[in-house]
mmCIF file of N, CA and C in Angstrom:
data_model
loop_
_atom_site.group_PDB
_atom_site.id
_atom_site.type_symbol
_atom_site.label_atom_id
_atom_site.label_comp_id
_atom_site.label_asym_id
_atom_site.label_seq_id
_atom_site.Cartn_x
_atom_site.Cartn_y
_atom_site.Cartn_z
ATOM 1 N N MET X 176 -162.695 -146.684 25.369
ATOM 2 C CA MET X 176 -161.833 -147.764 25.807
ATOM 3 C C MET X 176 -162.407 -148.452 27.029
ATOM 4 N N SER X 177 -163.123 -147.711 27.841
ATOM 5 C CA SER X 177 -163.692 -148.325 29.039
ATOM 6 C C SER X 177 -164.763 -149.351 28.677
ATOM 7 N N PHE X 178 -165.453 -149.146 27.543
ATOM 8 C CA PHE X 178 -166.435 -150.139 27.107
ATOM 9 C C PHE X 178 -165.757 -151.472 26.808
ATOM 10 N N ILE X 179 -164.625 -151.429 26.126
ATOM 11 C CA ILE X 179 -163.897 -152.657 25.799
ATOM 12 C C ILE X 179 -163.392 -153.325 27.070
ATOM 13 N N LEU X 180 -162.859 -152.547 27.999
ATOM 14 C CA LEU X 180 -162.323 -153.124 29.229
ATOM 15 C C LEU X 180 -163.423 -153.700 30.114
ATOM 16 N N ASN X 181 -164.582 -153.057 30.145
ATOM 17 C CA ASN X 181 -165.674 -153.550 30.987
ATOM 18 C C ASN X 181 -166.369 -154.765 30.386
ATOM 19 N N ASN X 182 -166.355 -154.890 29.078
ATOM 20 C CA ASN X 182 -167.076 -155.969 28.410
ATOM 21 C C ASN X 182 -166.155 -156.893 27.629
ATOM 22 N N CYS X 183 -164.920 -157.072 28.074
ATOM 23 C CA CYS X 183 -163.956 -157.857 27.313
ATOM 24 C C CYS X 183 -164.341 -159.337 27.237
ATOM 25 N N MET X 184 -164.926 -159.879 28.279
ATOM 26 C CA MET X 184 -165.327 -161.283 28.235
ATOM 27 C C MET X 184 -166.494 -161.482 27.269
ATOM 28 N N ALA X 185 -167.414 -160.543 27.225
ATOM 29 C CA ALA X 185 -168.525 -160.643 26.281
ATOM 30 C C ALA X 185 -168.035 -160.523 24.843
ATOM 31 N N ILE X 186 -167.049 -159.681 24.624
ATOM 32 C CA ILE X 186 -166.480 -159.535 23.282
ATOM 33 C C ILE X 186 -165.800 -160.828 22.858
ATOM 34 N N SER X 187 -165.092 -161.473 23.757
ATOM 35 C CA SER X 187 -164.442 -162.741 23.402
ATOM 36 C C SER X 187 -165.472 -163.840 23.155
ATOM 37 N N ILE X 188 -166.595 -163.800 23.851
ATOM 38 C CA ILE X 188 -167.660 -164.777 23.601
ATOM 39 C C ILE X 188 -168.273 -164.558 22.221
ATOM 40 N N VAL X 189 -168.419 -163.296 21.815
ATOM 41 C CA VAL X 189 -168.929 -163.003 20.470
ATOM 42 C C VAL X 189 -167.962 -163.535 19.414
ATOM 43 N N PHE X 190 -166.658 -163.347 19.615
ATOM 44 C CA PHE X 190 -165.672 -163.896 18.690
ATOM 45 C C PHE X 190 -165.761 -165.424 18.636
ATOM 46 N N THR X 191 -166.003 -166.057 19.773
ATOM 47 C CA THR X 191 -166.131 -167.510 19.820
ATOM 48 C C THR X 191 -167.375 -167.979 19.083
ATOM 49 N N VAL X 192 -168.464 -167.263 19.222
ATOM 50 C CA VAL X 192 -169.684 -167.616 18.486
ATOM 51 C C VAL X 192 -169.447 -167.484 16.982
ATOM 52 N N ILE X 193 -168.741 -166.427 16.575
ATOM 53 C CA ILE X 193 -168.398 -166.263 15.163
ATOM 54 C C ILE X 193 -167.548 -167.430 14.686
ATOM 55 N N LEU X 194 -166.633 -167.897 15.529
ATOM 56 C CA LEU X 194 -165.800 -169.044 15.178
ATOM 57 C C LEU X 194 -166.651 -170.281 14.948
ATOM 58 N N PHE X 195 -167.574 -170.574 15.854
ATOM 59 C CA PHE X 195 -168.386 -171.776 15.712
ATOM 60 C C PHE X 195 -169.347 -171.676 14.536
ATOM 61 N N VAL X 196 -169.838 -170.487 14.242
ATOM 62 C CA VAL X 196 -170.697 -170.312 13.070
ATOM 63 C C VAL X 196 -169.894 -170.540 11.792
ATOM 64 N N SER X 197 -168.677 -170.039 11.755
ATOM 65 C CA SER X 197 -167.852 -170.244 10.568
ATOM 66 C C SER X 197 -167.456 -171.708 10.407
ATOM 67 N N ILE X 198 -167.291 -172.433 11.512
ATOM 68 C CA ILE X 198 -167.035 -173.874 11.419
ATOM 69 C C ILE X 198 -168.272 -174.584 10.892
ATOM 70 N N ALA X 199 -169.441 -174.177 11.343
ATOM 71 C CA ALA X 199 -170.682 -174.817 10.897
ATOM 72 C C ALA X 199 -170.911 -174.619 9.399
ATOM 73 N N PHE X 200 -170.494 -173.477 8.866
ATOM 74 C CA PHE X 200 -170.671 -173.211 7.444
ATOM 75 C C PHE X 200 -169.445 -173.590 6.619
ATOM 76 N N ASN X 201 -168.505 -174.316 7.219
ATOM 77 C CA ASN X 201 -167.282 -174.796 6.563
ATOM 78 C C ASN X 201 -166.442 -173.669 5.978
ATOM 79 N N LYS X 202 -166.365 -172.577 6.662
ATOM 80 C CA LYS X 202 -165.495 -171.470 6.277
ATOM 81 C C LYS X 202 -164.208 -171.594 7.085
ATOM 82 N N ARG X 203 -163.247 -172.312 6.535
ATOM 83 C CA ARG X 203 -162.044 -172.657 7.290
ATOM 84 C C ARG X 203 -161.169 -171.449 7.588
ATOM 85 N N ILE X 204 -160.974 -170.607 6.596
ATOM 86 C CA ILE X 204 -160.114 -169.444 6.799
ATOM 87 C C ILE X 204 -160.739 -168.492 7.818
ATOM 88 N N ALA X 205 -162.041 -168.329 7.758
ATOM 89 C CA ALA X 205 -162.720 -167.448 8.722
ATOM 90 C C ALA X 205 -162.617 -167.997 10.136
ATOM 91 N N SER X 206 -162.707 -169.313 10.281
ATOM 92 C CA SER X 206 -162.613 -169.889 11.624
ATOM 93 C C SER X 206 -161.196 -169.760 12.184
ATOM 94 N N LEU X 207 -160.193 -169.975 11.350
ATOM 95 C CA LEU X 207 -158.814 -169.776 11.818
ATOM 96 C C LEU X 207 -158.540 -168.308 12.120
ATOM 97 N N ALA X 208 -159.060 -167.429 11.274
ATOM 98 C CA ALA X 208 -158.862 -165.996 11.514
ATOM 99 C C ALA X 208 -159.566 -165.552 12.787
ATOM 100 N N SER X 209 -160.740 -166.106 13.057
ATOM 101 C CA SER X 209 -161.473 -165.747 14.267
ATOM 102 C C SER X 209 -160.727 -166.198 15.517
ATOM 103 N N SER X 210 -160.186 -167.402 15.512
ATOM 104 C CA SER X 210 -159.440 -167.867 16.684
ATOM 105 C C SER X 210 -158.150 -167.067 16.854
ATOM 106 N N PHE X 211 -157.517 -166.702 15.752
ATOM 107 C CA PHE X 211 -156.322 -165.858 15.838
ATOM 108 C C PHE X 211 -156.689 -164.471 16.343
ATOM 109 N N LEU X 212 -157.848 -163.967 15.957
ATOM 110 C CA LEU X 212 -158.316 -162.667 16.426
ATOM 111 C C LEU X 212 -158.577 -162.681 17.932
ATOM 112 N N ILE X 213 -159.061 -163.802 18.457
ATOM 113 C CA ILE X 213 -159.275 -163.933 19.897
ATOM 114 C C ILE X 213 -157.940 -163.844 20.641
ATOM 115 N N VAL X 214 -156.927 -164.518 20.110
ATOM 116 C CA VAL X 214 -155.598 -164.456 20.735
ATOM 117 C C VAL X 214 -155.056 -163.027 20.701
ATOM 118 N N LEU X 215 -155.216 -162.356 19.566
ATOM 119 C CA LEU X 215 -154.736 -160.971 19.461
ATOM 120 C C LEU X 215 -155.491 -160.038 20.401
ATOM 121 N N PHE X 216 -156.792 -160.262 20.579
ATOM 122 C CA PHE X 216 -157.569 -159.440 21.495
ATOM 123 C C PHE X 216 -157.080 -159.622 22.933
ATOM 124 N N GLY X 217 -156.812 -160.860 23.329
ATOM 125 C CA GLY X 217 -156.283 -161.113 24.664
ATOM 126 C C GLY X 217 -154.905 -160.498 24.850
ATOM 127 N N LEU X 218 -154.087 -160.570 23.813
ATOM 128 C CA LEU X 218 -152.763 -159.963 23.875
ATOM 129 C C LEU X 218 -152.856 -158.446 23.970
ATOM 130 N N PHE X 219 -153.812 -157.867 23.250
ATOM 131 C CA PHE X 219 -154.042 -156.424 23.346
ATOM 132 C C PHE X 219 -154.429 -156.026 24.765
ATOM 133 N N LEU X 220 -155.349 -156.782 25.369
ATOM 134 C CA LEU X 220 -155.756 -156.473 26.739
ATOM 135 C C LEU X 220 -154.580 -156.571 27.704
ATOM 136 N N LEU X 221 -153.789 -157.604 27.543
ATOM 137 C CA LEU X 221 -152.646 -157.811 28.432
ATOM 138 C C LEU X 221 -151.628 -156.678 28.302
ATOM 139 N N LEU X 222 -151.274 -156.326 27.078
ATOM 140 C CA LEU X 222 -150.287 -155.281 26.874
ATOM 141 C C LEU X 222 -150.829 -153.906 27.255
ATOM 142 N N TYR X 223 -152.109 -153.657 27.002
ATOM 143 C CA TYR X 223 -152.696 -152.376 27.376
ATOM 144 C C TYR X 223 -152.724 -152.209 28.895
ATOM 145 N N SER X 224 -153.020 -153.293 29.590
ATOM 146 C CA SER X 224 -153.064 -153.197 31.052
ATOM 147 C C SER X 224 -151.675 -152.969 31.636
ATOM 148 N N PHE X 225 -150.642 -153.516 31.009
ATOM 149 C CA PHE X 225 -149.282 -153.253 31.478
ATOM 150 C C PHE X 225 -148.880 -151.806 31.232
ATOM 151 N N ALA X 226 -149.314 -151.244 30.117
ATOM 152 C CA ALA X 226 -148.847 -149.922 29.722
ATOM 153 C C ALA X 226 -149.650 -148.778 30.337
ATOM 154 N N LYS X 227 -150.965 -148.897 30.417
ATOM 155 C CA LYS X 227 -151.794 -147.736 30.719
ATOM 156 C C LYS X 227 -152.536 -147.780 32.050
ATOM 157 N N ILE X 228 -152.739 -148.947 32.623
ATOM 158 C CA ILE X 228 -153.595 -149.062 33.800
ATOM 159 C C ILE X 228 -152.731 -149.409 35.007
ATOM 160 N N SER X 229 -153.117 -148.888 36.166
ATOM 161 C CA SER X 229 -152.370 -149.199 37.381
ATOM 162 C C SER X 229 -153.344 -149.675 38.462
ATOM 163 N N GLY X 230 -152.798 -150.308 39.458
ATOM 164 C CA GLY X 230 -153.601 -150.754 40.586
ATOM 165 C C GLY X 230 -154.233 -152.112 40.352
ATOM 166 N N LEU X 231 -155.286 -152.362 41.111
ATOM 167 C CA LEU X 231 -155.963 -153.655 41.014
ATOM 168 C C LEU X 231 -156.753 -153.810 39.729
ATOM 169 N N ASP X 232 -157.125 -152.710 39.106
ATOM 170 C CA ASP X 232 -157.797 -152.798 37.815
ATOM 171 C C ASP X 232 -156.880 -153.421 36.776
ATOM 172 N N ALA X 233 -155.600 -153.095 36.845
ATOM 173 C CA ALA X 233 -154.637 -153.677 35.911
ATOM 174 C C ALA X 233 -154.535 -155.179 36.111
ATOM 175 N N LEU X 234 -154.545 -155.612 37.341
ATOM 176 C CA LEU X 234 -154.475 -157.046 37.618
ATOM 177 C C LEU X 234 -155.702 -157.771 37.078
ATOM 178 N N ASP X 235 -156.855 -157.158 37.215
ATOM 179 C CA ASP X 235 -158.097 -157.744 36.703
ATOM 180 C C ASP X 235 -158.041 -157.887 35.187
ATOM 181 N N ILE X 236 -157.619 -156.857 34.500
ATOM 182 C CA ILE X 236 -157.546 -156.891 33.039
ATOM 183 C C ILE X 236 -156.451 -157.849 32.576
ATOM 184 N N GLN X 237 -155.346 -157.935 33.315
ATOM 185 C CA GLN X 237 -154.280 -158.863 32.948
ATOM 186 C C GLN X 237 -154.750 -160.303 33.050
ATOM 187 N N ILE X 238 -155.472 -160.627 34.104
ATOM 188 C CA ILE X 238 -155.985 -161.984 34.264
ATOM 189 C C ILE X 238 -156.995 -162.305 33.168
ATOM 190 N N LYS X 239 -157.880 -161.360 32.876
ATOM 191 C CA LYS X 239 -158.838 -161.572 31.787
ATOM 192 C C LYS X 239 -158.127 -161.732 30.447
ATOM 193 N N GLY X 240 -157.079 -160.963 30.227
ATOM 194 C CA GLY X 240 -156.307 -161.077 28.993
ATOM 195 C C GLY X 240 -155.648 -162.437 28.863
ATOM 196 N N ILE X 241 -155.098 -162.945 29.954
ATOM 197 C CA ILE X 241 -154.464 -164.271 29.930
ATOM 198 C C ILE X 241 -155.510 -165.354 29.690
ATOM 199 N N ILE X 242 -156.675 -165.223 30.284
ATOM 200 C CA ILE X 242 -157.751 -166.193 30.070
ATOM 201 C C ILE X 242 -158.192 -166.177 28.614
ATOM 202 N N ILE X 243 -158.322 -164.998 28.035
ATOM 203 C CA ILE X 243 -158.753 -164.892 26.638
ATOM 204 C C ILE X 243 -157.679 -165.432 25.697
ATOM 205 N N ILE X 244 -156.412 -165.214 26.004
ATOM 206 C CA ILE X 244 -155.333 -165.782 25.193
ATOM 207 C C ILE X 244 -155.393 -167.307 25.247
ATOM 208 N N GLY X 245 -155.587 -167.865 26.439
ATOM 209 C CA GLY X 245 -155.699 -169.317 26.569
ATOM 210 C C GLY X 245 -156.898 -169.866 25.814
ATOM 211 N N GLU X 246 -158.013 -169.160 25.897
ATOM 212 C CA GLU X 246 -159.206 -169.579 25.158
ATOM 213 C C GLU X 246 -158.947 -169.558 23.656
ATOM 214 N N GLY X 247 -158.287 -168.520 23.184
ATOM 215 C CA GLY X 247 -157.983 -168.421 21.756
ATOM 216 C C GLY X 247 -157.043 -169.507 21.287
ATOM 217 N N LEU X 248 -156.027 -169.817 22.093
ATOM 218 C CA LEU X 248 -155.104 -170.883 21.719
ATOM 219 C C LEU X 248 -155.789 -172.245 21.711
ATOM 220 N N LEU X 249 -156.657 -172.461 22.687
ATOM 221 C CA LEU X 249 -157.410 -173.714 22.725
ATOM 222 C C LEU X 249 -158.327 -173.836 21.510
ATOM 223 N N LEU X 250 -158.993 -172.755 21.164
ATOM 224 C CA LEU X 250 -159.868 -172.771 19.987
ATOM 225 C C LEU X 250 -159.070 -172.916 18.698
ATOM 226 N N LEU X 251 -157.862 -172.387 18.661
ATOM 227 C CA LEU X 251 -157.004 -172.550 17.491
ATOM 228 C C LEU X 251 -156.629 -174.016 17.294
ATOM 229 N N VAL X 252 -156.318 -174.699 18.379
ATOM 230 C CA VAL X 252 -155.995 -176.131 18.294
ATOM 231 C C VAL X 252 -157.224 -176.938 17.874
ATOM 232 N N ILE X 253 -158.369 -176.647 18.472
ATOM 233 C CA ILE X 253 -159.596 -177.365 18.125
ATOM 234 C C ILE X 253 -159.953 -177.145 16.659
ATOM 235 N N THR X 254 -159.819 -175.911 16.180
ATOM 236 C CA THR X 254 -160.118 -175.607 14.790
ATOM 237 C C THR X 254 -159.156 -176.327 13.859
ATOM 238 N N SER X 255 -157.881 -176.373 14.208
ATOM 239 C CA SER X 255 -156.899 -177.061 13.378
ATOM 240 C C SER X 255 -157.183 -178.556 13.312
ATOM 241 N N VAL X 256 -157.539 -179.150 14.429
ATOM 242 C CA VAL X 256 -157.879 -180.577 14.443
ATOM 243 C C VAL X 256 -159.132 -180.834 13.616
ATOM 244 N N PHE X 257 -160.125 -179.973 13.746
ATOM 245 C CA PHE X 257 -161.361 -180.129 12.993
ATOM 246 C C PHE X 257 -161.111 -180.026 11.490
ATOM 247 N N ILE X 258 -160.268 -179.083 11.084
ATOM 248 C CA ILE X 258 -159.948 -178.927 9.666
ATOM 249 C C ILE X 258 -159.167 -180.131 9.149
ATOM 250 N N SER X 259 -158.235 -180.639 9.933
ATOM 251 C CA SER X 259 -157.472 -181.809 9.492
ATOM 252 C C SER X 259 -158.355 -183.051 9.395
ATOM 253 N N ILE X 260 -159.333 -183.181 10.274
ATOM 254 C CA ILE X 260 -160.288 -184.303 10.178
ATOM 255 C C ILE X 260 -161.117 -184.169 8.920
ATOM 256 N N GLN X 261 -161.566 -182.961 8.602
ATOM 257 C CA GLN X 261 -162.326 -182.749 7.366
ATOM 258 C C GLN X 261 -161.498 -183.094 6.139
ATOM 259 N N GLU X 262 -160.242 -182.717 6.121
ATOM 260 C CA GLU X 262 -159.381 -183.021 4.992
ATOM 261 C C GLU X 262 -159.137 -184.514 4.862
ATOM 262 N N ALA X 263 -158.997 -185.202 5.987
ATOM 263 C CA ALA X 263 -158.797 -186.649 5.955
ATOM 264 C C ALA X 263 -160.036 -187.359 5.415
ATOM 265 N N LYS X 264 -161.208 -186.854 5.771
ATOM 266 C CA LYS X 264 -162.447 -187.437 5.247
ATOM 267 C C LYS X 264 -162.583 -187.195 3.742
ATOM 268 N N LYS X 265 -162.124 -186.035 3.270
ATOM 269 C CA LYS X 265 -162.176 -185.750 1.838
ATOM 270 C C LYS X 265 -161.274 -186.672 1.046
ATOM 271 N N LYS X 266 -160.107 -186.974 1.599
ATOM 272 C CA LYS X 266 -159.171 -187.839 0.913
ATOM 273 C C LYS X 266 -159.517 -189.317 1.054
ATOM 274 N N GLY X 267 -160.448 -189.619 1.938
ATOM 275 C CA GLY X 267 -160.888 -190.996 2.114
ATOM 276 C C GLY X 267 -159.991 -191.818 2.992
ATOM 277 N N LEU X 268 -159.274 -191.201 3.887
ATOM 278 C CA LEU X 268 -158.370 -191.944 4.780
ATOM 279 C C LEU X 268 -159.075 -192.402 6.016
#
């Protein structure tokens, strides 16, 4: 568990790279699932820090969890807009 807590930002960056690769290959479900997975990972960090960790380490993990949740929500919106633009181009609008 300490590996996940120490490298949580790197893990979220890997999820983001997977999201952009799936967008590049037009895998819509994978890109939405990846952005949703980022939000769930941030939520996991936030809830785990409330339940199991105390002191300033908990505050550090909570802030990182909130940042990762925000990143995931932002990527979810960007992915949704990108998919809707692709659909509009397919329909010729």
